[in-house]
Amino acid sequence: MVRARLDIQPIEEVQSLKSRAYDALKAAISAMNIYDDGAKLRLDERALSLQFGVSRTPLREALAQLEQEGLVRIAPRRGIYIVRKTKAEILEMITVWAALESMAARLVTQVASDDEIANLHRLVDTFDSADLDSHMGEYSDANIRFHAAIIALSGCKLIAEITNGLFAHVRAIRERTIAEQDRARRSIVDHKEIVEAMEVRNGERAERLVREHTLKLRAHVERYVQLD
């Protein structure tokens, strides 16, 4: 079986090696498209230890924490695997994300500065729908950053904490589906309307638009995506 190779850098002993290994592993896994049909999900502990430049003890401690969070599965004598959720679990995660991000959007209209909201245009207006196909990778990244920015601008630490637990899976499913069924072009339209609602401080409209936008993703996954 081909093993996944994560894009990580060696770490220095500035803070807990376990903590730094955990942060680096989580970031690397979160950046993967784990729902791609060809995704390599098996991790090699020895190779990871060499990549980090640390012993296996802090690495195993970091992997144990990631297992508790449901990001990896450690199978004794078989290996370590990045976890993919079932379709039913993904649909539930998207539903919860829709509720949390829509509330975050309402909060943005109350607490974010005009400049902070205006900065969202950089993640939307720079993409021309007529030439989107040749920039799909760039837009996919901007799409993820747009939704993460709404969470951050809300100023609600608990929403950020809860969505962080969903992020790896919701991000990956967004990346897998963004080029399907003309979703990217429709996404740009939705994002522009969301920013406009925030700029005029219409919290009710911003909340509704974000919720509807994310539930479109749920409907798409339910209809078109095969995971189980």
C-alpha positions in Angstrom: 0.0 0.0 0.0 1.3 3.4 -1.0 1.8 5.7 2.1 0.9 9.4 2.3 3.8 11.8 2.4 2.8 15.0 4.2 4.4 18.4 3.4 6.1 19.2 6.7 9.3 20.8 7.8 11.7 19.7 10.6 10.9 21.3 13.9 13.2 22.9 16.5 13.1 22.4 20.2 11.7 25.8 21.1 8.5 24.5 22.7 7.3 21.0 23.6 8.3 18.7 20.8 5.0 16.9 21.1 3.1 20.2 20.9 5.0 21.3 17.8 4.7 17.9 16.1 1.0 18.0 16.9 0.6 21.5 15.4 2.6 20.6 12.3 0.8 17.3 11.7 -2.7 18.9 12.1 -1.8 21.7 9.7 -0.5 19.2 7.1 -3.5 16.9 7.4 -5.9 19.9 7.2 -4.2 21.0 4.0 -4.7 17.7 2.3 -7.6 16.8 0.0 -8.4 13.7 2.0 -11.6 13.1 0.1 -10.0 12.9 -3.3 -10.4 9.5 -4.8 -6.7 9.0 -5.0 -5.8 10.4 -1.5 -3.1 8.4 0.3 -4.2 8.0 3.9 -1.6 5.8 5.5 1.1 7.5 7.5 4.6 6.1 8.0 5.8 6.8 11.6 9.4 6.3 10.8 9.3 8.6 7.8 7.5 11.3 9.8 10.1 11.0 12.6 12.8 11.6 10.0 10.9 14.5 8.4 10.5 16.2 11.7 14.0 15.4 12.9 12.7 14.2 16.3 12.4 10.9 18.1 9.3 8.7 17.9 8.2 9.4 21.4 6.9 13.0 20.9 5.6 12.0 17.5 3.6 9.2 19.0 2.2 11.5 21.7 1.1 14.0 19.0 -0.5 11.2 17.0 -2.3 10.0 20.1 -3.8 13.5 20.6 -4.9 13.6 16.9 -6.5 10.2 17.3 -8.5 11.5 20.3 -9.7 14.4 18.0 -10.7 11.9 15.3 -8.2 13.0 12.7 -6.2 9.8 12.6 -6.7 6.2 13.5 -4.0 4.1 15.0 -4.4 0.4 14.2 -2.0 -1.8 16.3 0.4 -3.8 14.0 -1.3 -2.4 10.9 -0.4 1.3 10.8 -1.6 4.9 11.2 -4.4 6.2 8.9 -5.9 9.6 8.3 -9.6 9.4 9.0 -12.2 10.0 6.4 -15.8 10.5 7.6 -18.8 8.8 6.1 -21.1 10.7 3.9 -23.7 10.9 6.7 -21.1 12.3 9.1 -20.0 14.9 6.4 -23.6 16.0 5.9 -24.0 16.5 9.6 -20.7 18.4 9.8 -21.8 20.8 7.0 -25.1 21.4 8.8 -23.3 22.3 12.0 -20.9 24.5 10.1 -23.8 26.3 8.4 -25.3 27.1 11.7 -22.0 28.4 13.2 -20.7 30.3 10.3 -24.1 32.0 9.7 -24.1 33.2 13.3 -20.5 34.3 12.8 -21.6 36.4 9.8 -24.2 38.2 11.9 -21.5 39.0 14.5 -19.2 40.3 11.8 -21.8 43.0 10.9 -21.7 44.0 14.6 -18.0 43.9 15.6 -15.8 44.0 12.5 -14.4 47.3 11.2 -15.2 48.7 7.7 -11.6 47.9 6.6 -11.8 44.3 7.8 -15.0 43.7 5.9 -13.6 45.5 2.8 -10.6 43.2 2.8 -13.0 40.3 2.0 -13.2 41.7 -1.5 -9.7 40.5 -2.2 -10.9 36.9 -1.8 -13.8 37.5 -4.2 -13.4 40.3 -6.7 -10.0 39.2 -8.1 -11.7 36.3 -9.8 -13.3 36.6 -13.2 -16.0 34.0 -13.7 -15.3 34.0 -17.4 -11.7 32.8 -16.8 -12.3 30.8 -13.7 -11.4 27.4 -15.1 -7.7 28.3 -15.5 -7.6 29.6 -11.9 -9.6 27.0 -10.2 -6.9 26.0 -7.7 -6.4 29.7 -6.7 -10.1 30.2 -6.3 -10.5 27.0 -4.3 -7.9 28.4 -1.8 -9.5 31.8 -1.7 -12.9 30.1 -1.1 -11.6 28.3 2.0 -9.9 31.5 3.2 -13.1 33.5 2.7 -15.1 31.2 5.0 -12.3 31.1 7.6 -12.2 34.9 7.5 -15.8 35.1 8.4 -15.2 32.9 11.4 -12.2 35.0 12.5 -13.9 38.4 12.0 -16.8 37.3 14.2 -14.6 37.7 17.3 -16.2 34.7 18.9 -13.6 32.4 20.3 -16.0 29.5 20.9 -17.3 29.5 17.3 -13.7 29.5 16.2 -12.8 26.6 18.5 -15.8 24.4 17.4 -15.3 25.1 13.7 -11.6 24.3 14.1 -12.7 20.7 15.0 -14.7 20.5 11.7 -12.3 22.4 9.5 -10.2 19.6 8.1 -13.2 17.7 6.8 -15.3 20.6 5.6 -12.3 22.2 3.9 -11.5 19.0 2.1 -15.0 18.4 0.9 -15.2 22.0 -0.3 -12.0 21.5 -2.3 -13.2 18.3 -3.8 -16.5 19.7 -5.0 -15.7 23.3 -5.9 -15.2 22.5 -9.6 -18.3 20.4 -9.9 -21.7 21.4 -11.3 -20.6 25.0 -11.9 -20.3 25.5 -8.1 -17.3 27.9 -8.3 -19.1 30.5 -10.4 -22.2 30.3 -8.3 -20.0 30.6 -5.2 -18.5 33.8 -6.4 -22.0 35.3 -6.8 -22.9 34.2 -3.3 -19.7 35.6 -1.8 -20.3 39.0 -3.3 -23.8 39.2 -1.9 -22.5 38.1 1.5 -19.9 40.9 1.5 -22.4 43.5 0.4 -24.8 42.5 3.2 -21.9 42.8 5.7 -20.8 46.2 4.4 -24.3 47.7 5.0 -24.4 46.0 8.4 -27.4 43.9 7.6 -26.8 41.1 10.0 -30.1 39.2 9.3 -29.4 39.1 5.6 -25.7 38.2 6.0 -26.7 35.4 8.4 -29.3 34.0 6.0 -27.0 34.2 2.9 -24.2 32.4 4.6 -26.5 29.7 5.9 -28.1 29.2 2.5 -24.7 29.2 0.8 -23.3 26.4 3.0 -26.5 24.4 2.8 -26.0 24.4 -1.0 -22.8 22.6 -0.4 -24.7 20.1 1.7 -27.3 19.5 -1.0 -24.5 19.0 -3.6 -22.7 16.5 -1.4 -25.9 14.6 -0.7 -26.9 14.4 -4.3 -23.5 13.9 -6.2 -20.7 12.8 -3.8 -20.0 9.2 -3.2 -18.0 8.6 0.0 -19.1 5.3 1.6 
